[in-house]
Coordinates of C-alpha atoms and ligand atoms in Angstrom, one line a residue:
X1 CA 0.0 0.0 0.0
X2 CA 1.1 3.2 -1.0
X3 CA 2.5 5.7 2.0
X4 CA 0.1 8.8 1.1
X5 CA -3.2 5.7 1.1
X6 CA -1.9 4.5 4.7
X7 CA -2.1 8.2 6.3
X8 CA -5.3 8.3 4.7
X9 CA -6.5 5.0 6.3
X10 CA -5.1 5.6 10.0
X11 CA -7.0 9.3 9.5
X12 CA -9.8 7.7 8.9
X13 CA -9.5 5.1 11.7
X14 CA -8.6 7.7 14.2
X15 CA -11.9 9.8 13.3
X16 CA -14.0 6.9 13.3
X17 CA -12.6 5.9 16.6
X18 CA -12.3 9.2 18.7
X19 CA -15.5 11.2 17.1
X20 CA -18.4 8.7 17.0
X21 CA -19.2 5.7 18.8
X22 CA -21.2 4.5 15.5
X23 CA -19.0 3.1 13.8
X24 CA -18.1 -0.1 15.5
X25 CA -17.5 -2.3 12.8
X26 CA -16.2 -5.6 13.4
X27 CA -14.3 -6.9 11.9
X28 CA -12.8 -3.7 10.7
X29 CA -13.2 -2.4 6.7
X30 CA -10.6 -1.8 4.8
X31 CA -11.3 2.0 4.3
X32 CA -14.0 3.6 6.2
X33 CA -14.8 7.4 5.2
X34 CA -17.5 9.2 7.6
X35 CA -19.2 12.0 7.1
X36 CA -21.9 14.3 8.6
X37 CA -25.4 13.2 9.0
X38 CA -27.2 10.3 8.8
X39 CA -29.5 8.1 6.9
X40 CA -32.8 6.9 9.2
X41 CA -35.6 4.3 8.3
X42 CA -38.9 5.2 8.2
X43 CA -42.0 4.4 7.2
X44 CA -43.0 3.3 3.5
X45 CA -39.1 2.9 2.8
X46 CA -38.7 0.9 -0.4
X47 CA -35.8 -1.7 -0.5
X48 CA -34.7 -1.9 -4.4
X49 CA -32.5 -4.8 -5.8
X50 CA -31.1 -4.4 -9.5
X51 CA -30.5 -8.0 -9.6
X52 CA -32.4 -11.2 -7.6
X53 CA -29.2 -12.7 -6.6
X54 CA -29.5 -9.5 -4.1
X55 CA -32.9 -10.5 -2.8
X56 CA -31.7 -13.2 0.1
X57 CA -30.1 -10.1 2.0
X58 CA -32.9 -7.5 0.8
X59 CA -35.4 -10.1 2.6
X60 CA -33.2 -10.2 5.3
X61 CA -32.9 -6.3 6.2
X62 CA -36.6 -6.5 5.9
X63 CA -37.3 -9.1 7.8
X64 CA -35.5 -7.2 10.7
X65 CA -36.4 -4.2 10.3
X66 CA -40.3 -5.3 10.8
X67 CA -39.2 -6.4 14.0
X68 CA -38.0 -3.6 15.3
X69 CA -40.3 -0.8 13.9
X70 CA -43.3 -3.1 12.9
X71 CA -43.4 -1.9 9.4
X72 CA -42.8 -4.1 6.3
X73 CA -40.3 -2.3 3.8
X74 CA -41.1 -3.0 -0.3
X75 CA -39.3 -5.0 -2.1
X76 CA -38.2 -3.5 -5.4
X77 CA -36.6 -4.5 -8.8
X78 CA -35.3 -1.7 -10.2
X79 CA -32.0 -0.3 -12.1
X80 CA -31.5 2.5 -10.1
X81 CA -32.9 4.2 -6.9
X82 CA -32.6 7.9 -5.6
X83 CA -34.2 7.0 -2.4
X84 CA -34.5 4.2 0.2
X85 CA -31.8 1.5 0.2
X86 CA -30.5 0.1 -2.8
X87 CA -28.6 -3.3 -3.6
X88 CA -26.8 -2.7 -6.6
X89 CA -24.4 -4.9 -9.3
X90 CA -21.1 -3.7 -9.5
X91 CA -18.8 -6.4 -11.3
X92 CA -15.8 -4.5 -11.1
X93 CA -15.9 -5.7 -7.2
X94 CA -14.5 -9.4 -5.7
X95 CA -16.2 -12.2 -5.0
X96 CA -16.5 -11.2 -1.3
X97 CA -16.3 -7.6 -1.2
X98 CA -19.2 -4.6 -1.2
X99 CA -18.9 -0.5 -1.3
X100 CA -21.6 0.9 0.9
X101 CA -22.1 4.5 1.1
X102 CA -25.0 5.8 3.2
X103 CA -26.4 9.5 3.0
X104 CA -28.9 11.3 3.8
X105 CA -30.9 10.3 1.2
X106 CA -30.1 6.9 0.3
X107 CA -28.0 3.7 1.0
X108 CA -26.3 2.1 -1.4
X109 CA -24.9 -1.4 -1.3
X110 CA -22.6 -2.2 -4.8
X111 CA -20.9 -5.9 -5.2
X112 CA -20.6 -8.1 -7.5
X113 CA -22.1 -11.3 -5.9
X114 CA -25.2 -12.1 -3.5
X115 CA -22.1 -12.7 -1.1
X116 CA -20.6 -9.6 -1.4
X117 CA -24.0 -8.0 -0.8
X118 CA -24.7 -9.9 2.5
X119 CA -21.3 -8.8 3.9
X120 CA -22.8 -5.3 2.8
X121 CA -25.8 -5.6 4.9
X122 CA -24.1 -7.4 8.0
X123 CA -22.1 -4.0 8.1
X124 CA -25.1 -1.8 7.6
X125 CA -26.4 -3.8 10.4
X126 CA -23.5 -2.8 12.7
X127 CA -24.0 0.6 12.1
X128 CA -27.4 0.6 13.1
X129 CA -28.5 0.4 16.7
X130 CA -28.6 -2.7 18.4
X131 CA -32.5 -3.0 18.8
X132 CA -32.2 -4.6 15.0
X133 CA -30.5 -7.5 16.0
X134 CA -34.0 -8.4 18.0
X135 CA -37.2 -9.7 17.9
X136 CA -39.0 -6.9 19.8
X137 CA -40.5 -3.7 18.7
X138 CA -38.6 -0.6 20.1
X139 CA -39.1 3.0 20.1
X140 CA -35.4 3.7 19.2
X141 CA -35.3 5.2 15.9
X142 CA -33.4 3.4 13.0
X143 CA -30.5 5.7 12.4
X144 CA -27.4 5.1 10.6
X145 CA -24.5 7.5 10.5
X146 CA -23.0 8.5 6.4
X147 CA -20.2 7.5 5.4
X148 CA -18.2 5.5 2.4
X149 CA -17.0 1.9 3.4
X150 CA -14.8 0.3 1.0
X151 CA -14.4 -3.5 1.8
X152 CA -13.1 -7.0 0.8
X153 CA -11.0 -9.7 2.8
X154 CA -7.7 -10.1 3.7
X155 CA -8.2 -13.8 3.3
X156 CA -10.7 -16.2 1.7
X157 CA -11.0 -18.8 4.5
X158 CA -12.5 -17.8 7.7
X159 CA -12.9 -20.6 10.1
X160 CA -14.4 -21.5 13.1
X161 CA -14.1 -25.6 14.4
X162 CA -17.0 -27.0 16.3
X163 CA -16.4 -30.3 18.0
X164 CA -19.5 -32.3 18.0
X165 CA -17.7 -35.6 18.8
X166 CA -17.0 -35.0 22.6
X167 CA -20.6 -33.4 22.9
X168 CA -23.4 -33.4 20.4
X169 CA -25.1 -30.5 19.8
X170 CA -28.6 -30.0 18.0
X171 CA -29.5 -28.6 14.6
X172 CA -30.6 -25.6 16.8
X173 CA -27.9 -25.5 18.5
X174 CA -25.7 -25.9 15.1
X175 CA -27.4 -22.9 13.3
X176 CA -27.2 -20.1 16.1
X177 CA -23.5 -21.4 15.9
X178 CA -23.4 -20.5 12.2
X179 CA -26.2 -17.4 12.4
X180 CA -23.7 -15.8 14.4
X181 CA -20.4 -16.4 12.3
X182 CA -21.9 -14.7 9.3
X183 CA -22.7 -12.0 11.2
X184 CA -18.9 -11.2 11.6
X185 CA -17.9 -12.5 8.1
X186 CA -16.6 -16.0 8.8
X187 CA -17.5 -18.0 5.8
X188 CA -16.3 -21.7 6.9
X189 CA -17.7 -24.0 9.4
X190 CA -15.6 -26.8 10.2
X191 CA -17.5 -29.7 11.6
X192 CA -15.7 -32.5 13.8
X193 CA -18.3 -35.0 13.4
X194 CA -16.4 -38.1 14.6
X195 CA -14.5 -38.7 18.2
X196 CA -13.2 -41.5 20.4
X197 CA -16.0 -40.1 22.1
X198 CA -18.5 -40.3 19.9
X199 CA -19.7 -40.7 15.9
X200 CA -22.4 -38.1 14.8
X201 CA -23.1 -38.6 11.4
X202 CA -25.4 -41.1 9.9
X203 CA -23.8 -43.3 7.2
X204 CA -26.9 -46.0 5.7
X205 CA -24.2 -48.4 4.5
X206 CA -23.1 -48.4 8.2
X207 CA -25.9 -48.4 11.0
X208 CA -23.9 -49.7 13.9
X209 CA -22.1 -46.3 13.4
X210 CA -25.2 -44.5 14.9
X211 CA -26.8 -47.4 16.5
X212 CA -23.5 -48.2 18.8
X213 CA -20.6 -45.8 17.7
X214 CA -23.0 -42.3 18.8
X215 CA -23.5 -43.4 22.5
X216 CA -21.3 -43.5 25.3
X217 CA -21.8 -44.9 28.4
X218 CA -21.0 -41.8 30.5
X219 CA -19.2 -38.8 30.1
X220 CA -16.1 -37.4 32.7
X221 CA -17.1 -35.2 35.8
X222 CA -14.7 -32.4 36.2
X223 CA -11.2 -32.0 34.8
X224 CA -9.4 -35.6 33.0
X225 CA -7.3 -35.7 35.9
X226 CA -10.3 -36.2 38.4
X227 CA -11.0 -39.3 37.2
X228 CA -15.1 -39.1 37.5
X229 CA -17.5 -39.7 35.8
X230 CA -21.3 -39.0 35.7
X231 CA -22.7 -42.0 35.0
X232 CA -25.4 -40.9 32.5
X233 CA -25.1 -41.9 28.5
X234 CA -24.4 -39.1 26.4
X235 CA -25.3 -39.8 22.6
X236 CA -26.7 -38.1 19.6
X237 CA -26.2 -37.9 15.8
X238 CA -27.6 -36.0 12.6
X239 CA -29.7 -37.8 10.4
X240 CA -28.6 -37.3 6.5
X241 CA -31.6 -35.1 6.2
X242 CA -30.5 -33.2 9.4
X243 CA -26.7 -32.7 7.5
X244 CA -28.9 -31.7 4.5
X245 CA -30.7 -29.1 6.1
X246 CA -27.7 -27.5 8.4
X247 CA -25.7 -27.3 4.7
X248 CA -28.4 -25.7 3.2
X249 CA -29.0 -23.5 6.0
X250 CA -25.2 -22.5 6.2
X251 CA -25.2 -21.5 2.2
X252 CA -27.9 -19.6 2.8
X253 CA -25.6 -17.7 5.1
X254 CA -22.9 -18.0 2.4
X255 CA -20.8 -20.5 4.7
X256 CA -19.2 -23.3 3.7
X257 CA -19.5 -26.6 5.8
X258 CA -16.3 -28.8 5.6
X259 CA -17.1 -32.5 7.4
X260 CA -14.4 -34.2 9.1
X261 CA -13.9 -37.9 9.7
X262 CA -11.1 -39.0 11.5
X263 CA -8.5 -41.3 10.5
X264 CA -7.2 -43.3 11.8
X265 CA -6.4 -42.3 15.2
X266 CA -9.5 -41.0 17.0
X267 CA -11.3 -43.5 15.6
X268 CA -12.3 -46.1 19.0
X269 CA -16.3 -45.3 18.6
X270 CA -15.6 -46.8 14.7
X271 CA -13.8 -49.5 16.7
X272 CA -17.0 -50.2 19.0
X273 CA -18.9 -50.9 16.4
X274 CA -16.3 -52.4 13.8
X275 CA -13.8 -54.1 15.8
X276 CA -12.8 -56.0 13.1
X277 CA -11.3 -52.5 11.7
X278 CA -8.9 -52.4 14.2
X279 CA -6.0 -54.3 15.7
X280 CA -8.1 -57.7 15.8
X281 CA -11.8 -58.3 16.1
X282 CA -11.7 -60.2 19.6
X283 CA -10.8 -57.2 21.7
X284 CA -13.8 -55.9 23.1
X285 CA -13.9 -51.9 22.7
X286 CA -16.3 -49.4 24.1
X287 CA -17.0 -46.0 23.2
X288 CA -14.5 -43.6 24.6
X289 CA -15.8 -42.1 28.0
X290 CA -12.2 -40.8 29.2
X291 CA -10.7 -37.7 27.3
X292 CA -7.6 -38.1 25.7
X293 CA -5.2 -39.6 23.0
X294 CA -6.7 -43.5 22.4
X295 CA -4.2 -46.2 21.4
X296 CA -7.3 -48.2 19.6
X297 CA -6.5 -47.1 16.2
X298 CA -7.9 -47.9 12.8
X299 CA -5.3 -50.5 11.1
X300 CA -4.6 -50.4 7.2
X301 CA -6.8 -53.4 6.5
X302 CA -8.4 -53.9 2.9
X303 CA -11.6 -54.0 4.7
X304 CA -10.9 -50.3 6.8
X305 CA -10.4 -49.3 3.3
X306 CA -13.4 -50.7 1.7
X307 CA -15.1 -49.1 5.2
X308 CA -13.8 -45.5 4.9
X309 CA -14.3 -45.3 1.1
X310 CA -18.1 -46.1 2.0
X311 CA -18.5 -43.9 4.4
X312 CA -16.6 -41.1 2.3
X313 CA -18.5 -41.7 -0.9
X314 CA -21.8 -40.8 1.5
X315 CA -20.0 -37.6 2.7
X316 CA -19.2 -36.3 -0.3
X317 CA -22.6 -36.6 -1.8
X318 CA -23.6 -34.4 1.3
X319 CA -21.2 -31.7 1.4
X320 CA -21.1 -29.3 -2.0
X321 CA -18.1 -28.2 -0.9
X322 CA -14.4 -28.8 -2.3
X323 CA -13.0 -29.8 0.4
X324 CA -13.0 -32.9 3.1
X325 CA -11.1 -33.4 6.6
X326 CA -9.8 -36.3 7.4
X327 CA -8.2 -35.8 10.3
X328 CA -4.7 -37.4 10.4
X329 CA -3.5 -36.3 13.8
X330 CA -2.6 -37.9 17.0
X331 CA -2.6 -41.8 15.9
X332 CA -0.6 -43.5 18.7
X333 CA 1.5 -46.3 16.4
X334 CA 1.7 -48.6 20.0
X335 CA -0.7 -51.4 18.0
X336 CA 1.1 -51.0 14.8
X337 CA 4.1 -51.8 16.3
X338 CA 3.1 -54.7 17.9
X339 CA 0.9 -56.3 15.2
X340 CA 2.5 -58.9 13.1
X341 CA 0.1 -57.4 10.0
X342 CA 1.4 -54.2 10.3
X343 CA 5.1 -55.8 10.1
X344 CA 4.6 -57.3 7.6
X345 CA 2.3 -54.8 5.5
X346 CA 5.2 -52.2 6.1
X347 CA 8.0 -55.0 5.1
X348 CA 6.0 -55.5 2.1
X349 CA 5.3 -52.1 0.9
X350 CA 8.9 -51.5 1.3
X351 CA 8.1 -49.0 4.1
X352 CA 11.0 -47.7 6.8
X353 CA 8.2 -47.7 9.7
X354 CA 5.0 -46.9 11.4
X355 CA 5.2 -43.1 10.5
X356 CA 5.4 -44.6 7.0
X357 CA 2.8 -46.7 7.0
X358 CA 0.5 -43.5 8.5
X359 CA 1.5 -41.9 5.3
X360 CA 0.5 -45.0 2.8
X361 CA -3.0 -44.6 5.0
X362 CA -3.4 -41.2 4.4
X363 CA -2.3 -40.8 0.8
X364 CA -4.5 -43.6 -0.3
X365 CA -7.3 -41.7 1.3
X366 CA -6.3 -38.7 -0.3
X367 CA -6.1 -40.8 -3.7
X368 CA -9.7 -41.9 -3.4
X369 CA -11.1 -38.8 -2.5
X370 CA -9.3 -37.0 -4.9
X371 CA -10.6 -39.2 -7.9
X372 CA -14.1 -38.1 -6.9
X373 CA -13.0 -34.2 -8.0
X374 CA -12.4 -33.4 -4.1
X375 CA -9.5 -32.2 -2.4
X376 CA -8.5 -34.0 1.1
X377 CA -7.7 -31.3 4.2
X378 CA -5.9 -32.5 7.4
X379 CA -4.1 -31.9 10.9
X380 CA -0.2 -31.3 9.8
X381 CA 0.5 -34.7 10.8
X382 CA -0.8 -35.3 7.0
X383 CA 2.4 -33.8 5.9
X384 CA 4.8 -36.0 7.5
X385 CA 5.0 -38.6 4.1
X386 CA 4.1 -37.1 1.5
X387 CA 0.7 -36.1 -0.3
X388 CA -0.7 -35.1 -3.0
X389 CA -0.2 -31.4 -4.6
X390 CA -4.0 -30.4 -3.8
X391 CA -4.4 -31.7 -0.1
X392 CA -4.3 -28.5 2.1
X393 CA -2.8 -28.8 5.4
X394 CA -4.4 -27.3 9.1
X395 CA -1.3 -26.6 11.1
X396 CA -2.6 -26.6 14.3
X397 CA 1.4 -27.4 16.4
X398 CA 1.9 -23.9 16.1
X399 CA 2.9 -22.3 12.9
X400 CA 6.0 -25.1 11.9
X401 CA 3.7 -26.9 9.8
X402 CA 1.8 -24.4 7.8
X403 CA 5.4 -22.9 7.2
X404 CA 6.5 -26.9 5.8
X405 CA 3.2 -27.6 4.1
X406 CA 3.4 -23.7 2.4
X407 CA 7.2 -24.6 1.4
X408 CA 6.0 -27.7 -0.5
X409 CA 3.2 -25.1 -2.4
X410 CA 0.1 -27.0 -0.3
X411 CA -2.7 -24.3 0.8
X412 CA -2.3 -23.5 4.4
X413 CA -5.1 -22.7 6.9
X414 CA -3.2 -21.3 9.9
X415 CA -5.0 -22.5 13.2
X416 CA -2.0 -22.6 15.6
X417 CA -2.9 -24.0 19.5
X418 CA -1.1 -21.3 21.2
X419 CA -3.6 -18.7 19.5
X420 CA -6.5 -20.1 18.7
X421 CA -7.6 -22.7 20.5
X422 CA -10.4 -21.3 22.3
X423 CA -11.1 -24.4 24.8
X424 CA -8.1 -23.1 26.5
X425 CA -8.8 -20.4 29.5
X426 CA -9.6 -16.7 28.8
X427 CA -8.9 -15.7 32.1
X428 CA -7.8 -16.7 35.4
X429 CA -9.1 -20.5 35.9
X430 CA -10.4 -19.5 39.3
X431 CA -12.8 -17.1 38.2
X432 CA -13.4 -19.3 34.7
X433 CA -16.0 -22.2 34.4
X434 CA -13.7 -25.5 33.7
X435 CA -11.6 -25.3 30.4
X436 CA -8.8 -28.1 29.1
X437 CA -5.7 -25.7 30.5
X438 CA -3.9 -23.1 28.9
X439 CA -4.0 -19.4 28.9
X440 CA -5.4 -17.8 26.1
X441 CA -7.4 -14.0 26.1
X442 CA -8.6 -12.3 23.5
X443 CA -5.3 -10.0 22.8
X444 CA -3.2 -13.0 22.1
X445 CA -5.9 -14.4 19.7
X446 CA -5.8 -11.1 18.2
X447 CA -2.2 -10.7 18.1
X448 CA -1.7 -13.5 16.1
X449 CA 0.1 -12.5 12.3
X450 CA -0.2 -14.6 9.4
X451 CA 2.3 -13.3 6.8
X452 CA 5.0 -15.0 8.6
X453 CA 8.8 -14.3 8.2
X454 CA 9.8 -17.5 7.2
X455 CA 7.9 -17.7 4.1
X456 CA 8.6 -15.6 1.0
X457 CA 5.5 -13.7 0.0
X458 CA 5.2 -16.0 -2.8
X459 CA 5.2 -18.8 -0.5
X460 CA 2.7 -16.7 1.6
X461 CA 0.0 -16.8 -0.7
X462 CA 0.0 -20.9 0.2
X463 CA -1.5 -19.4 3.2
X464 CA -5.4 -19.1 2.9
X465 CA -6.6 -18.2 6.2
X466 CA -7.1 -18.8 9.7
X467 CA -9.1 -20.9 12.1
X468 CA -10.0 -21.1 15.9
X469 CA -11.3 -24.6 17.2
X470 CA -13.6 -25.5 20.0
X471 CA -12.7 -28.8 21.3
X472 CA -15.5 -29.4 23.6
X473 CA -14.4 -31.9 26.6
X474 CA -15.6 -29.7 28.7
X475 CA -18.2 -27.5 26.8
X476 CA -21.3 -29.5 26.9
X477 CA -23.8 -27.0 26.1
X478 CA -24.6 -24.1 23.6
X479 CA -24.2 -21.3 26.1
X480 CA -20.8 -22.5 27.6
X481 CA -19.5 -22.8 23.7
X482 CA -20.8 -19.2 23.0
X483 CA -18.7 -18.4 26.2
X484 CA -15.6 -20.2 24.5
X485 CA -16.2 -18.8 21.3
X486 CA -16.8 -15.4 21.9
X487 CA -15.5 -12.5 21.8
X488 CA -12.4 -14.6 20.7
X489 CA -14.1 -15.4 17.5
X490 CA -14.3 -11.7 16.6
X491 CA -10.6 -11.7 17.1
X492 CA -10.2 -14.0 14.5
X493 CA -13.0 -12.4 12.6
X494 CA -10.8 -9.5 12.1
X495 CA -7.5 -10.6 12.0
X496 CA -8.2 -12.6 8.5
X497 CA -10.6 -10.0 7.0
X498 CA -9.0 -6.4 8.0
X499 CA -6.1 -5.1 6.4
X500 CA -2.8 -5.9 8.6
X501 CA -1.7 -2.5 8.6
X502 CA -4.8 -1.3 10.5
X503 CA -4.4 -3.8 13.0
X504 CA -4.8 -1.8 16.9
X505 CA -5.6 -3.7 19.3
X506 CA -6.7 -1.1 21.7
X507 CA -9.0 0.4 18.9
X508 CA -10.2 -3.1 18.2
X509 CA -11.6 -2.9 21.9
X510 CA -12.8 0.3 21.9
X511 CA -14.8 -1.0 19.0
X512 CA -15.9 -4.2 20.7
X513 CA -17.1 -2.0 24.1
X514 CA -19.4 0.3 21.6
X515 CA -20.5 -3.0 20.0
X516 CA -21.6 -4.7 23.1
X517 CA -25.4 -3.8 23.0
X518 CA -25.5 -5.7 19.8
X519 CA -23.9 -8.6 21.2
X520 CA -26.3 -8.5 24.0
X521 CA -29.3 -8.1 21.6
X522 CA -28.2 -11.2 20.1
X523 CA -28.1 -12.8 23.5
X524 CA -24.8 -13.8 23.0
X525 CA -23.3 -15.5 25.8
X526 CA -19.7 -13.9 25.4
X527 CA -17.1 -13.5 27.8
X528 CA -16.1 -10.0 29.3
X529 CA -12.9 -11.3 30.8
X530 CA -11.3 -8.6 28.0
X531 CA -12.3 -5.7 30.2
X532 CA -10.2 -6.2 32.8
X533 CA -7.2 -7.3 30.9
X534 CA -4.3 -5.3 29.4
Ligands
ACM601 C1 -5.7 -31.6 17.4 O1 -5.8 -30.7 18.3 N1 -5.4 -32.8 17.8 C2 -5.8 -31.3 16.0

C-alpha cells in the first residue's frame, strides 16, 4: 500500500474511533470514510434490488427491520434508486467484497455477488442500533451515521471448528452457531463429526455407526485428571436429512460446511462398532468415555479401506463443498508396532516404519477422495510422508507446519494452539468455568500474524486463512460454547478479514465495548474477561 493511502486509512481510523461511537465495525473495513449526517428508516421505505441474486439479503434487512419498527419495507426491482436502500451490481468488485455509502438520502450497497452483498448488509447492520438485532419492537429510531465503506478480505477462508464428537449439539444448536459467524464474516464451518467419544453422522451403508458408535456410556465429571465420571449416557447424531438441512441453512448464510472424519487415530467409537477395523476383532472396545489420546487405532486393513471409502462416498454426496477433513492427527502407532500385520504390511510395501505406513494410509485416502473431484484437508500430521499437490494442510502445532506444508506449495489454513484454540482459558481458571488448561485472552488471539517471516510472500500466498477450534471436553452446552467462542471469534473475525496494517488492538476494543449492546441483543453469551485485561 502506498504511503500517502496508509495516512489516509489511519485518518480515517482515528476519526471513526475518537468522534463517533457509531461506527463499531467488526471486523474492521478496509477503508472507512465518515461524514456528517445520517441516513434513518422510516415508514414506507422501499428496498430496491437491480438484480435477484441480491434479494436473500434484501429479505433479510426486511425481515429485521419489521421487527423492530413493525413496518414491512417494499421490495423492489429496479436499475437504479434515488431513495431508500439500494442493492446494486457492480462487477468490477471481488467475489467477497461490497462498497456501501449511506447518505442522507439513500443507501447504497454495490458488489458483484449475492455474497458480497450480505457482507454489505451485515455492516449496515453494525452501524445501526442494536435493537435490530432483536425480535422486539422498540421506540429507538433506526439511524445510521454516512459515510463511504470500502471492503473485501484479507483472506478467503474464515474458520471457526465445532467439536460435535466430545458433545453433540442439536440442529438448533448448530445454526445459532453459524447465524452468528456470518454475522462477523466467517464464511467456513468446520465440523468434527467423529470422536473416540462419539460418531455423529449417519452413514446408511453403516448403521452400527449411529446405532453403537454415537452413545457412550458416560461422560467425565470435572477436569481428566479427576477421574469421575457421571454416569449418565451421552449420545446423539444427525440424520442425512439433518446434515442436509444444516448445509443448506449454512449456504444460505454463504458458509461453507467442511465435514471431518477421523483417521485413523480418533477412531475407537468406529472400533465399537467395527472391531474387526482395528487391531483384531476379539478385543472388546467401548466407546471412549475418558478424554484423551486413544491407542485403539484404525489399522490399514483392505476392509478399513473398503469401510472408509463407503463412508466417504456418502459424505461427499452431502457436502457441496471442495474440500474434506480427514483428520490425520494424534494416531498412537503402539498397536502398529506390535501387530504382526502391520510388520509385515510395512516389510511389504517397502516402508521404513510406522510413521510410513500413517503416510501410505493417508495418501490412499487422499487418492480416493481426490478421484471423486475433491480435495482431502488434514491436521499437519498429514504432511509427514508425502501427499498429494491439492491436499491442504491445518497446522494446528503452532505455525511449523503451515510454514513446511506452504514450502511444499500446499494451501495453508493457519490455526496454531497457542492462538486459537479457544477451549483453552480466557482468564484466570479461578474465576473461569472448567476449560482443558492453557491461557489464552482475547489480545493474544488477536495478536496473532499470518504473513510469517519464514515464508517468501510467494510462498505466503500458500497461506489461505485462519481458524480457531472448539474442542468441547468440557463445553457441553450451547451457552458454555458461545462463552468459548466469543469474543475470541471476533478476534479471528478481524485478523483474516481487515487489512494488517490497520491492525490496533486497543481500537479493536474500543470498537468491541461500543459493539456490546448488539452482542447482547443477540443474547450472545460472550465473555467480558477482556475488560479487565491489558
Ligand atoms: C488436534 O488438536 N489434535 C488437532
Amino acid at each position: 500500500m502506498k504511503n500517502i493511502q496508509l495516512i489516509i486509512l489511519f485518518m480515517c481510523i482515528a476519526w471513526t474511533s475518537n468522534a463517533q461511537n457509531a461506527y463499531n465495525i467488526i471486523p474492521l473495513p478496509k477503508s472507512l470514510m465518515p461524514s456528517e449526517g445520517t441516513f434513518v428508516i422510516k415508514k414506507g421505505i422501499s428496498v430496491y434490488i437491480t438484480s435477484y441474486e441480491f434479494s436473500p439479503s434484501a429479505n433479510m434487512l426486511v425481515s429485521q427491520i419489521k421487527h423492530v419498527s413493525g413496518f414491512v419495507p417494499t421490495i423492489k426491482i429496479a436499475k437504479s434508486a434515488s431513495s431508500g436502500i439500494i442493492f446494486s451490481k457492480n462487477d468490477a468488485l471481488g467475489d467477497e467484497a461490497y462498497r456501501l455509502q449511506v447518505s442522507s438520502k439513500r443507501v447504497e450497497i454495490q458488489a458483484k455477488t449475492g455474497k458480497g452483498a450480505f457482507y454489505g448488509l451485515q455492516t449496515l447492520l453494525q452501524l445501526m442500533p442494536a435493537p435490530i438485532y432483536g425480535n422486539e419492537l422498540s421506540a429507538v429510531e433506526l439511524t445510521i451515521p454516512n459515510c463511504l465503506i470500502e471492503d473485501a478480505p484479507r483472506f478467503s477462508y474464515r474458520g471457526l471448528m465445532l467439536d460435535v464428537g466430545r458433545y453433540y449439539f442439536s440442529v438448533d444448536a448448530i445454526k445459532r452457531y453459524i447465524d452468528l459467524m456470518a454475522i462477523y464474516k466467517l464464511n467456513t464451518f468446520h465440523w468434527h463429526l467423529t470422536e473416540d467419544q462419539g460418531w455423529r453422522i449417519e452413514i446408511k451403508k453403516y448403521p452400527l455407526l449411529t446405532s453403537i458408535s454415537s452413545v457412550r456410556k458416560e461422560s467425565m465429571l470435572g477436569h481428566r485428571r479427576d477421574q469421575k465420571y457421571d454416569g449418565k449416557p451421552h449420545g446423539g447424531f444427525y440424520t442425512q436429512e439433518q446434515i442436509k438441512e444444516v448445509v443448506a441453512y449454512a449456504t444460505s448464510k454463504y458458509i461453507n460446511v467442511i465435514p471431518e472424519i477421523e483417521m485413523p487415530g480418533h477412531s475407537t467409537a468406529v472400533l465399537a462398532a467395527y472391531p474387526q477395523l482395528g487391531s483384531n476383532g476379539d478385543k472388546i472396545l467401548q466407546v471412549k468415555t475418558k478424554w484423551g489420546i486413544s491407542e485403539d487405532v484404525l489399522f490399514p486393513h483392505e476392509e478399513t479401506f473398503t469401510f472408509l471409502e463407503d463412508v466417504l462416498t456418502e459424505v461427499m454426496a452431502l457436502f457441496p463443498g471442495q474440500y474434506i477433513h480427514i483428520g490425520g492427527d494424534e494416531c498412537p502407532k503402539t498397536q502398529w508396532k506390535e501387530s504382526r500385520f502391520c510388520q509385515d504390511l510395512i516389510k511389504k510395501l517397502g516402508l521404513k516404519d510406522e510413521h510410513e505406513l500413517q503416510s501410505y494410509f493417508i495418501r490412499r485416502i487422499d487418492k480416493f477422495v481426490s478421484s471423486k473431484g475433491k480435495k482431502i484437508l488434514g491436521w499437519d500430521e498429514i504432511l509427514e510422508g508425502g501427499i498429494s499437490p491439492n491436499a491442504m494442510v491445518m497446522s494446528w502445532r503452532g505455525t511449523k507446519g503451515g510454514v513446511e506444508a506452504a514450502k511444499q506449495n500446499h494451501d495453508v489454513v493457519m490455526s496454531p494452539n497457542s492462538y486459537f484454540y479457544i477451549d483453552y482459558y480466557q482468564a484466570d481458571p479461578k474465576t473461569e468455568p472448567l476449560a482443558f488448561g492453557g491461557f489464552l485472552p482475547l489480545s493474544k488471539c488477536y495478536s496473532f500474524e499470518p504473513d510469517l517471516p519464514e515464508l517468501t510472500a510467494e510462498e505466503a500466498k500458500h497461506v489461505v486463512g485462519i481458524q480457531a477450534n472448539l474442542w468441547t471436553e468440557y463445553v457441553s452446552n450451547l451457552p458454555y460454547a458461545e462463552y468459548m467462542t466469543y469474543p475470541r471469534a471476533l478476534a479471528l473475525s478481524e485478523v483474516s478479514w481487515s487489512p494488517k496494517e490497520s491492525k490496533n488492538y486497543e481500537d479493536f476494543k474500543k470498537r468491541l465495548k461500543g459493539h456490546m449492546p448488539s452482542m447482547d441483543t443477540l443474547k450472545i453469551n460472550y465473555s467480558k474477561a477482556f475488560l479487565s485485561q491489558p
